[in-house]
Amino acid sequence: MDLTIDYVDEDEISLDQFKVQAKELIKHERDTQNYIKKRLINNIMESNTLNVLSTRSTKTVTYKKDCDALGQYFKIKATYTINGKKIVRAKSSSIIYKAGANADNVYLTNVGKVQYSCLDSMRTLGVKYNAKVHFQGIYGMPTTIYAEFNYNG
């Protein structure tokens, strides 16, 4: 993967420690990207706004899920409309910092616009953000924050 590292504070982390942490993050990022690609290839619908008209009643739900990678630090909260067992509209989402992020001084910057994907015949909503993750102010690099939500959570 071609990941640009913004900075590394050599007084705070040794080269060996950095290599271990960077390899772990790069593996998580590659796994997340491969997973998203596989899910999208197997599903024909990808959209920033999902709208389906139906005669059945709809309701709006909100759920929180740990992110696929970096789930020890972040959750995604998503609000969307369901109609039976189908997700018909993504309304909003946000990234939530967990206690581990505060304890380990892990934070995000340059958070991009959310991207929604409808998967599994509209039974699953993929929520994706691109951002830069920073570890203890020592270094920062691009990452993907991603979670999937079912019609029932």
Tab-separated table of C-alpha atoms in Angstrom, residues 84-143:
chain	number	residue	atom	x	y	z
A	84	GLY	CA	-39.463	-4.152	6.675
A	85	LYS	CA	-36.074	-5.843	6.273
A	86	LYS	CA	-34.743	-3.311	3.757
A	87	ILE	CA	-32.638	-0.234	4.391
A	88	VAL	CA	-34.212	2.464	2.244
A	89	ARG	CA	-32.380	5.631	3.238
A	90	ALA	CA	-29.153	6.557	5.017
A	91	LYS	CA	-29.884	9.682	7.064
A	92	SER	CA	-26.729	10.490	9.006
A	93	SER	CA	-23.676	9.049	10.701
A	94	SER	CA	-20.830	10.111	12.939
A	95	ILE	CA	-17.612	8.753	14.408
A	96	ILE	CA	-17.567	8.235	18.158
A	97	TYR	CA	-14.341	8.166	20.142
A	98	LYS	CA	-14.156	5.308	22.640
A	99	ALA	CA	-12.378	5.467	25.998
A	100	GLY	CA	-9.337	3.714	24.503
A	101	ALA	CA	-8.777	6.570	22.068
A	102	ASN	CA	-8.686	9.083	24.895
A	103	ALA	CA	-6.503	6.869	27.090
A	104	ASP	CA	-3.980	6.192	24.302
A	105	ASN	CA	-4.153	9.725	22.824
A	106	VAL	CA	-5.376	8.448	19.434
A	107	TYR	CA	-7.322	10.935	17.332
A	108	LEU	CA	-8.507	11.646	13.785
A	109	THR	CA	-7.997	14.653	11.519
A	110	ASN	CA	-8.968	15.401	7.910
A	111	VAL	CA	-12.114	13.284	8.196
A	112	GLY	CA	-13.641	13.084	4.717
A	113	LYS	CA	-17.253	13.037	3.625
A	114	VAL	CA	-19.128	9.900	4.593
A	115	GLN	CA	-19.753	7.285	1.901
A	116	TYR	CA	-22.724	4.917	2.135
A	117	SER	CA	-23.096	1.587	0.357
A	118	CYS	CA	-26.187	-0.600	0.240
A	119	LEU	CA	-25.262	-4.286	0.463
A	120	ASP	CA	-26.919	-7.699	0.687
A	121	SER	CA	-30.040	-6.807	-1.316
A	122	MET	CA	-30.514	-3.663	0.791
A	123	ARG	CA	-30.356	-5.476	4.148
A	124	THR	CA	-26.965	-3.989	5.086
A	125	LEU	CA	-25.635	-0.435	5.089
A	126	GLY	CA	-21.879	0.132	4.757
A	127	VAL	CA	-20.622	3.393	6.287
A	128	LYS	CA	-17.123	4.550	5.367
A	129	TYR	CA	-14.960	7.540	6.262
A	130	ASN	CA	-11.424	8.302	5.118
A	131	ALA	CA	-9.311	10.148	7.674
A	132	LYS	CA	-5.850	10.524	9.139
A	133	VAL	CA	-5.264	8.703	12.392
A	134	HIS	CA	-2.693	10.053	14.832
A	135	PHE	CA	-1.083	7.998	17.561
A	136	GLN	CA	0.017	9.877	20.708
A	137	GLY	CA	1.072	12.857	18.617
A	138	ILE	CA	4.037	10.747	17.485
A	139	TYR	CA	2.892	9.963	13.946
A	140	GLY	CA	-0.143	10.139	11.697
A	141	MET	CA	-1.212	8.269	8.576
A	142	PRO	CA	-4.277	7.777	6.343
A	143	THR	CA	-6.864	5.213	7.408
